[in-house]
Coordinates of C-alpha atoms in Angstrom, one line a residue:
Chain A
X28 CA 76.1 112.1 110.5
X29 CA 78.4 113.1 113.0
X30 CA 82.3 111.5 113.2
X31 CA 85.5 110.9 113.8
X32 CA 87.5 113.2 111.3
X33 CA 91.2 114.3 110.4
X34 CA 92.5 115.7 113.6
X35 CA 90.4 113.5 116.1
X36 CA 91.6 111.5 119.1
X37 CA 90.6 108.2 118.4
X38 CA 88.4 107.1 121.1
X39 CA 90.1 104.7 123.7
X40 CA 87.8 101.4 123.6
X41 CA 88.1 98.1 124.7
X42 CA 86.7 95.2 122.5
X43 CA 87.3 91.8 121.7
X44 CA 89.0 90.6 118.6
X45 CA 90.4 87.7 117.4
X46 CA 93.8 88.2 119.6
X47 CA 92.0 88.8 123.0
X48 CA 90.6 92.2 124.4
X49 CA 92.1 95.0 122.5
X50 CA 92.3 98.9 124.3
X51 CA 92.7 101.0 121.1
X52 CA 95.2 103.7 122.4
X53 CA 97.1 101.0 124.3
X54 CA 97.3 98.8 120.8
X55 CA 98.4 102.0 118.9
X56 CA 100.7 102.9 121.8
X57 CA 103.8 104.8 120.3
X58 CA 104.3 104.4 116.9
X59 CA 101.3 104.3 114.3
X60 CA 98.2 102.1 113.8
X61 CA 95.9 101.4 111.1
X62 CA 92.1 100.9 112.1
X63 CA 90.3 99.9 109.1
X64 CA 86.7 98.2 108.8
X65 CA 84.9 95.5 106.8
X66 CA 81.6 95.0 106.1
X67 CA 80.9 91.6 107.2
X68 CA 83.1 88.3 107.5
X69 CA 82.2 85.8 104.1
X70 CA 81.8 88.4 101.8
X71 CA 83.7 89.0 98.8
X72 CA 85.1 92.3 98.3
X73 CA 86.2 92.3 102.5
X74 CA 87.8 88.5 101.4
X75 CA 90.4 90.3 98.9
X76 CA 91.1 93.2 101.3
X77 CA 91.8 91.4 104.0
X78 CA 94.0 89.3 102.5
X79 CA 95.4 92.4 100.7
X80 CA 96.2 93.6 103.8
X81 CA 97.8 90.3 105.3
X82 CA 100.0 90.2 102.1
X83 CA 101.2 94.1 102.5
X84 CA 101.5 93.1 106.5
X85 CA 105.6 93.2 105.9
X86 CA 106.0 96.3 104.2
X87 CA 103.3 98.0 107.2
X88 CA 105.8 96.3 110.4
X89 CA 108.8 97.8 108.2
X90 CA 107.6 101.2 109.1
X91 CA 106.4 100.4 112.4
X92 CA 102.7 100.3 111.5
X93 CA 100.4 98.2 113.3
X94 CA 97.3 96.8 111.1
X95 CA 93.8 96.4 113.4
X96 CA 90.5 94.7 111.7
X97 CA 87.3 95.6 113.0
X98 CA 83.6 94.8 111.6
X99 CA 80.2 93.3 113.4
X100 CA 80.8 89.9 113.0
X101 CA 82.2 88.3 116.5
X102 CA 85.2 86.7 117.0
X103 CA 84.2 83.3 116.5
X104 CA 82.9 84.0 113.4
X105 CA 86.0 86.3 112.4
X106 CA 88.6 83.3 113.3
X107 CA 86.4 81.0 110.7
X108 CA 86.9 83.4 108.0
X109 CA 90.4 83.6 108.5
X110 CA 90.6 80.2 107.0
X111 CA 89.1 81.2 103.9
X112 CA 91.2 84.8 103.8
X113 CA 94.0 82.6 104.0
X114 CA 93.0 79.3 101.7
X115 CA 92.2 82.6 99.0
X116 CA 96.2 83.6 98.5
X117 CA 98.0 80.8 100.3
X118 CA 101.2 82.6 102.1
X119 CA 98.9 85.8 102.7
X120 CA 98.4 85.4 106.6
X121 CA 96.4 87.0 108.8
X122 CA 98.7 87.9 111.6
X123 CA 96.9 91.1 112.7
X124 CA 94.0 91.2 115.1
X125 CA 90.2 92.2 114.4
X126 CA 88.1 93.4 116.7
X127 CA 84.2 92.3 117.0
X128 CA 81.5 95.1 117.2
X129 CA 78.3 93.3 117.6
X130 CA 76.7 96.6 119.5
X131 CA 78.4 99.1 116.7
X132 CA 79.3 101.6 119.2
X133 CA 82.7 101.8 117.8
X134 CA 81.7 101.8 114.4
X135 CA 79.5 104.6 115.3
X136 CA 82.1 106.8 117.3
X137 CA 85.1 105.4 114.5
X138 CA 82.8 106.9 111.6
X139 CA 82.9 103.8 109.9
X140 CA 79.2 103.3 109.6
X141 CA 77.8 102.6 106.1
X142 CA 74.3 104.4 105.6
X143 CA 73.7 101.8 102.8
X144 CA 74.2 99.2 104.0
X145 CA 72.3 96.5 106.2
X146 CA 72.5 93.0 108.5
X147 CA 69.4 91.0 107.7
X148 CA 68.1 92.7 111.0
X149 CA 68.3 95.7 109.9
X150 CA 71.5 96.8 111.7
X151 CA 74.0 98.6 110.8
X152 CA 77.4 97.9 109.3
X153 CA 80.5 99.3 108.6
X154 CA 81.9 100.9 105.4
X155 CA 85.2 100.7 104.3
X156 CA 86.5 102.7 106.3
X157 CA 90.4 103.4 107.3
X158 CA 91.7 105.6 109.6
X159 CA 96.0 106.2 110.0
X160 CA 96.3 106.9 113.7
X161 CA 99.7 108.7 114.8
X162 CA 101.7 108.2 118.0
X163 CA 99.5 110.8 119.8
X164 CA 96.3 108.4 118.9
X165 CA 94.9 111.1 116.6
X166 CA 93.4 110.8 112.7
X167 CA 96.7 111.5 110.9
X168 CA 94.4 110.6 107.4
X169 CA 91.3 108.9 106.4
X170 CA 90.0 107.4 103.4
X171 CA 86.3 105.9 103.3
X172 CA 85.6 103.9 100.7
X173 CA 81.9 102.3 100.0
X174 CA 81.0 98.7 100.6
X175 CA 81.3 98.2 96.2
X176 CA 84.8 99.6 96.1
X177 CA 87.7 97.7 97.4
X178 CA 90.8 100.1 98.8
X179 CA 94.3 100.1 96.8
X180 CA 96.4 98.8 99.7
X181 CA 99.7 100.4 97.6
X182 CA 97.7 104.1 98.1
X183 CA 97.6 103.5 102.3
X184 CA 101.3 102.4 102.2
X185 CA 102.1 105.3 100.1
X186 CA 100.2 107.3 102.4
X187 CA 102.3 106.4 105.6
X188 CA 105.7 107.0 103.6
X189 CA 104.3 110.3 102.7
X190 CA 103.1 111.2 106.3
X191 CA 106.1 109.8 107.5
X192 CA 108.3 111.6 106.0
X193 CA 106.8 114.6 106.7
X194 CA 106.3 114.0 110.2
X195 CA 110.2 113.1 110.5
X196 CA 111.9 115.8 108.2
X197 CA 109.6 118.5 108.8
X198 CA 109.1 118.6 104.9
X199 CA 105.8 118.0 102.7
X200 CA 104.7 115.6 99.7
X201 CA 103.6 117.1 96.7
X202 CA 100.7 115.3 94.5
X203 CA 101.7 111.8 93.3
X204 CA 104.6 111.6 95.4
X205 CA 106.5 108.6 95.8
X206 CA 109.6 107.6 98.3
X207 CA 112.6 108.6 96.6
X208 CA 111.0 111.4 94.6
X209 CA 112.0 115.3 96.0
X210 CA 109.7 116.9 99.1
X211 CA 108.9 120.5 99.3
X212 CA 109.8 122.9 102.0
X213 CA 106.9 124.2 104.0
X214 CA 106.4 127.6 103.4
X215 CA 106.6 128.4 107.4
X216 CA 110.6 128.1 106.2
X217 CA 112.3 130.7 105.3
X218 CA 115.2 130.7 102.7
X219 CA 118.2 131.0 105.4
X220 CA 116.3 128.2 107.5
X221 CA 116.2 125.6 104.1
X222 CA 119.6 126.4 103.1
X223 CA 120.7 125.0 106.9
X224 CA 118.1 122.5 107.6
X225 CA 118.9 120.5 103.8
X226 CA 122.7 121.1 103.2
X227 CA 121.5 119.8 99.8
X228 CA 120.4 122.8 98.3
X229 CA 117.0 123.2 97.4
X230 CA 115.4 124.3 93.7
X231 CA 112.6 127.1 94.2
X232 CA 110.0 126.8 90.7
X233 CA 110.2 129.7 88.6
X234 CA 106.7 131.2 88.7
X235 CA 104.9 134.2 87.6
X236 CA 104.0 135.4 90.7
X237 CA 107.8 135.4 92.0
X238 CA 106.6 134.7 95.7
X239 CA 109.2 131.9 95.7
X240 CA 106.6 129.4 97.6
X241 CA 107.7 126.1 95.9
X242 CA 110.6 125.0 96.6
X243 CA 111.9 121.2 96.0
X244 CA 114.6 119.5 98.0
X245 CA 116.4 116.1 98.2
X246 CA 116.0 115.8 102.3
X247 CA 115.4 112.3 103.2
X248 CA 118.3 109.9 101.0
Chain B
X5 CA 84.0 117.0 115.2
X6 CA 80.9 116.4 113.9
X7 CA 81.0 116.6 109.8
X8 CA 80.0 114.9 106.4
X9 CA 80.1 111.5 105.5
X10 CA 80.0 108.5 103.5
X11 CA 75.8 108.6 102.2
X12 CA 75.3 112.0 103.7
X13 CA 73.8 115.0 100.7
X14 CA 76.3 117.7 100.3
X15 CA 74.7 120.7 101.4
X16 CA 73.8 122.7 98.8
X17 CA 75.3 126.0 99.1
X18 CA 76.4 129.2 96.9
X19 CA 79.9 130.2 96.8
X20 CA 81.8 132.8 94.1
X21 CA 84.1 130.7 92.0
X22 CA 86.8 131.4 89.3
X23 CA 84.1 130.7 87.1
X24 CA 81.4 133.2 89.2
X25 CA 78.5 131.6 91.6
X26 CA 78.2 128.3 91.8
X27 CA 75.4 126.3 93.9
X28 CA 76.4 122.9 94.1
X29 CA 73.5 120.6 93.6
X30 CA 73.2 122.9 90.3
X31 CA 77.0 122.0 89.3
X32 CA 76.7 118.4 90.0
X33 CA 74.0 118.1 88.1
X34 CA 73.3 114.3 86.8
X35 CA 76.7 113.1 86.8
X36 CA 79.5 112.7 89.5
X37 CA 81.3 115.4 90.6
X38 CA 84.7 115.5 93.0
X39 CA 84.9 118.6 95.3
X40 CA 88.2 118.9 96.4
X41 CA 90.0 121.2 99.0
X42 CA 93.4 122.8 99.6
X43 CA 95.1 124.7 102.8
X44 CA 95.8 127.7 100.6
X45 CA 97.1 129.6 97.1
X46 CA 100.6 130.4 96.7
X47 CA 101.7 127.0 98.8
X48 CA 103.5 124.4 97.6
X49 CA 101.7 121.3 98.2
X50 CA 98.4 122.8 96.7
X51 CA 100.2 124.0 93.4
X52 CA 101.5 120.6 92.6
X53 CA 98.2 119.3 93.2
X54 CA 95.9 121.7 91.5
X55 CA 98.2 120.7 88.9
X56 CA 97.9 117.4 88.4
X57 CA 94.0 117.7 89.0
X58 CA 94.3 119.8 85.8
X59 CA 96.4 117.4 84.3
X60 CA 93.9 114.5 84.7
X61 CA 91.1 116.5 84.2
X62 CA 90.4 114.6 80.1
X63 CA 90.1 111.7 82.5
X64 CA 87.9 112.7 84.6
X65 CA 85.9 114.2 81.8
X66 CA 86.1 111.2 79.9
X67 CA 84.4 109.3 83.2
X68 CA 81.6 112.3 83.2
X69 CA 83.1 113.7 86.6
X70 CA 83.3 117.4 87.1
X71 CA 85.9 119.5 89.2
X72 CA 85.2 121.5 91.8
X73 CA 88.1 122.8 94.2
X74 CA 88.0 125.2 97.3
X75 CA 89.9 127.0 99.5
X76 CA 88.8 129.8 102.0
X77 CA 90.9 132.6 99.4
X78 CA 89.0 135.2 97.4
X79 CA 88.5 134.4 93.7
X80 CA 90.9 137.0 93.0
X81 CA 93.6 135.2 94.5
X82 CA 92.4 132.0 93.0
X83 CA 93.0 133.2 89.8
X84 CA 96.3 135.3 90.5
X85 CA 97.6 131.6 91.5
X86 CA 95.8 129.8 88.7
X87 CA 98.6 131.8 86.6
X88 CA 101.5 129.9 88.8
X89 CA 99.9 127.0 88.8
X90 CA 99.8 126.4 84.8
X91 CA 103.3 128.0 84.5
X92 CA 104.4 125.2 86.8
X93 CA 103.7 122.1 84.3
X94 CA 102.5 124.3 80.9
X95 CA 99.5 122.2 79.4
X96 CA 97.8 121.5 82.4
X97 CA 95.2 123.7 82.2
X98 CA 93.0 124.7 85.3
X99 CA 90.0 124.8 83.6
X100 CA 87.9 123.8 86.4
X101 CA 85.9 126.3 89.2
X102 CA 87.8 127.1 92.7
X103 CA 85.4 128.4 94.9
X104 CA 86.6 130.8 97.9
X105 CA 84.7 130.1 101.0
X106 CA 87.0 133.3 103.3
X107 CA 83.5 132.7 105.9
X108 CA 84.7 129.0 106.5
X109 CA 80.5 127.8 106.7
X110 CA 81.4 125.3 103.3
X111 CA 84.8 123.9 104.5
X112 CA 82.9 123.0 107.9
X113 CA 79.7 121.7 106.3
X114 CA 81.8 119.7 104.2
X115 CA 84.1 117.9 106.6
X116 CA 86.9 120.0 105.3
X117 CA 88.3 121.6 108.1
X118 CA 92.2 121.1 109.0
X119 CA 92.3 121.0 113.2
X120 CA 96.1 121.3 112.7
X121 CA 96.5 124.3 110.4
X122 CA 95.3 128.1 110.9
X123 CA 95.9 131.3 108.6
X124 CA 98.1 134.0 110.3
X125 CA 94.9 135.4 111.9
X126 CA 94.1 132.4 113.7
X127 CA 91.1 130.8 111.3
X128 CA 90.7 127.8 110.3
X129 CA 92.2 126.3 106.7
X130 CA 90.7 123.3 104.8
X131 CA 92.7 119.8 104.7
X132 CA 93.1 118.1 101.7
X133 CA 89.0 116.8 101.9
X134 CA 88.0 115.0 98.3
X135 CA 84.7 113.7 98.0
X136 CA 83.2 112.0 95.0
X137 CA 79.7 113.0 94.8
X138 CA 77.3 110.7 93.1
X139 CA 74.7 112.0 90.5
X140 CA 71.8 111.5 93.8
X141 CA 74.4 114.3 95.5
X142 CA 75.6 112.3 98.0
X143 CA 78.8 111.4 99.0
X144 CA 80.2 108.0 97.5
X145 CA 83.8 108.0 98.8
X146 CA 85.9 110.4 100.8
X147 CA 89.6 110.5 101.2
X148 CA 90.9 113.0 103.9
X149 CA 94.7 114.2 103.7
X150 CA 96.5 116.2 105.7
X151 CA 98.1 119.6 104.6
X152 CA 101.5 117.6 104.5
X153 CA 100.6 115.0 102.5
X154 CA 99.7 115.7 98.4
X155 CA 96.9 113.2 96.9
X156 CA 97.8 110.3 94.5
X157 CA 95.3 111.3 91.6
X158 CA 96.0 107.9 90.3
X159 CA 94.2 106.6 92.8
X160 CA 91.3 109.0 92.7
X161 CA 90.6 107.7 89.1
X162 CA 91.0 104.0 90.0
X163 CA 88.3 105.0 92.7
X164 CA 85.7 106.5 90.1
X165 CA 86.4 103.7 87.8
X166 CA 85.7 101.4 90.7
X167 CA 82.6 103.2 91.7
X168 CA 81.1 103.9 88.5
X169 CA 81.6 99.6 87.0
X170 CA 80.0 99.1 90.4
X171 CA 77.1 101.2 90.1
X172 CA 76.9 100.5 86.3
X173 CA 77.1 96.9 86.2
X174 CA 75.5 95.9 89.7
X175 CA 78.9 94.7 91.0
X176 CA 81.7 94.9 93.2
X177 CA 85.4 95.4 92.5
X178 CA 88.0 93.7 94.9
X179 CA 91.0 95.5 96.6
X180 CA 93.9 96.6 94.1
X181 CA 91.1 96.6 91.0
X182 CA 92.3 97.7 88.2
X183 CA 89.6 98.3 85.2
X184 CA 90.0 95.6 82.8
X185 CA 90.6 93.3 85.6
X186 CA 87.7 90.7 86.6
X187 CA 85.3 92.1 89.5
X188 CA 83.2 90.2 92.3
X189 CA 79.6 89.5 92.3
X190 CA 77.5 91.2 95.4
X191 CA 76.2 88.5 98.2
X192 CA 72.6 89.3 97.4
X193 CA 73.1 87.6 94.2
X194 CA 72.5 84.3 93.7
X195 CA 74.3 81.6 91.6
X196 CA 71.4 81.4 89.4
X197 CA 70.6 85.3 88.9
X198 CA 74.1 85.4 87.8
X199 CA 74.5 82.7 85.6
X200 CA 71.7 85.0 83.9
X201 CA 73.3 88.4 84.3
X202 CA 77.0 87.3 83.2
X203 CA 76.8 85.4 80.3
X204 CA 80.6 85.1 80.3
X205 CA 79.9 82.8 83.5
X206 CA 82.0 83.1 87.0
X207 CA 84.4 81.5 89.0
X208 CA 83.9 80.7 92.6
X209 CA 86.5 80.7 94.6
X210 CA 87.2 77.2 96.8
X211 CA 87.2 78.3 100.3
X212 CA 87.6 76.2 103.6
X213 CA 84.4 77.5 104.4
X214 CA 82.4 76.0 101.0
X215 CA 79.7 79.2 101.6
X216 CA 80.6 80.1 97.9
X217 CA 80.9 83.5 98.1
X218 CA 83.7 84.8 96.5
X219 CA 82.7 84.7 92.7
X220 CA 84.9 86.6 89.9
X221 CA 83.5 87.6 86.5
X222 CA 84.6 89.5 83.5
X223 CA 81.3 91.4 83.2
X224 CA 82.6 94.4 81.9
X225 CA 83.9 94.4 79.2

């Protein structure tokens, strides 16, 4: 199926959602959003992410992130369910908006349609999908989990530090990074360029091929 | 751009590897499989990531989940690298396949093409693209990462641990799961089917709503 993929404008849509009609780029407008789908409103698995999601809200505004809901459910339905996402972890509160998709034309355009998974019509409905929109409303990163599989909310804030950072100091996140931990130098850097640019030093790994590619620095205190 | 998704087939093709030809379907066989791509060999990102794949790779074996990585170098610089990328953390071992796809037709066919990043001639380079791929070939989960932005292979195990207790068990596992911890039972069951199927019983949470749909068990023991 075609989609939305890394790279990708997010298209600029107008829907309804539990805070009023939302225009995706103007919601997103210049720091960084997070678009993420549900499968349906009084389900289990979506129950615990949402509320997930409520309870991480903090650490999301901290870095200027914006959270947005969406599934097929309408709103009315959606602001029901908010009772229950927030009776299930009292102090977890839903402060961010989701959007209703009763037609699934953004689903469909988002790339957050499940091919498993069915209304009792025979509709479609969304996946789990998440999308990290950047300041220039494109895919920054996307992770697309099933309907079975609930997302590790930890990963997605990890995520933004990681493209964060990178975005900001023009450095790079190696595997299992976490903020604090040393970046690497993008190899478009030469030497004489890293030497200025992190007055820190960097540490270039010792490997057989002596290329001197990976280099570690301290950038970001 | 169009590309492959959640419930899509992976499309079967041949590629050289560092372990010769590989055809896909062939190499997923009956269990799961996680095709994984990276910009390119001799960068820094990549290395720490091959890396750690290599260093998780008893766990995925444990889980019946083969490795497959990709990149669009020749096999001869695959395994040139290979020799960088064990010196960098000695005992992890790349003992799994990197296929070289220099014609770009896999990286497109499976959504792994990076809009942002081009080799010094102007083609295309893969993102970070990792999809899980199901013993039916399809494609269970996807996470897409950016060429700035290393993987958390942590969370890539939680994921097949998550996806295999659901497939296993005929159940759902909520944001955050960890195995071990207690899962959710699917909408389509009902109280009584389950009272059969998890002898251990359930608990259901009490929501405003009283629909009675959040239910945790410890079916997996």
């Amino acid at each position: 199926m075609p989609g939305l993929t890394l790279g990708d404008t997010v298209p600029n849509l107008e829907l309804d959602s539990t805070h009023g009609k939302i225009r995706i780029h103007d919601f997103v407008g210049h720091g960084y959003a997070i678009i993420f789908s549900h499968p349906g409103d009084f389900t289990p698995v979506c129950t615990t992410e949402l509320s997930a999601m409520a309870g991480y809200a903090k650490e999301f505004e901290k870095r200027g992130v914006k959270l947005l809901g969406i599934s097929c459910d309408d709103v009315k339905s959606h602001k029901e369910w908010i009772k229950d996402i927030e009776a299930y972890k009292p102090g977890n509160r839903v402060t961010y908006p989701i959007m209703a998709d009763p037609d699934r034309q953004a689903i469909r355009q988002l790339n957050m349609v499940d091919p498993d998974e069915k209304d009792s019509d025979g509709g479609e409905l969304p996946s789990r999908a998440l999308h990290i929109v950047g300041p220039d409303k494109k895919v920054k990163l996307s992770i697309l989990y099933p309907a079975c599989a609930g997302r590790n909310i930890d990963e997605v804030v990890r995520a933004v530090d990681a493209l964060q950072t990178a975005a900001k100091h023009a450095v790079a996140t190696p595997a299992n990074w976490r903020p604090g931990e040393r970046v690497v130098i993008p190899p478009g850097v030469s030497d004489e360029e890293a030497r200025r640019k992190f007055p820190k030093g960097f540490d270039t790994a010792d490997l057989p091929s002596r290329k001197g590619y990976l280099r570690f620095t301290e950038c970001c205190g």
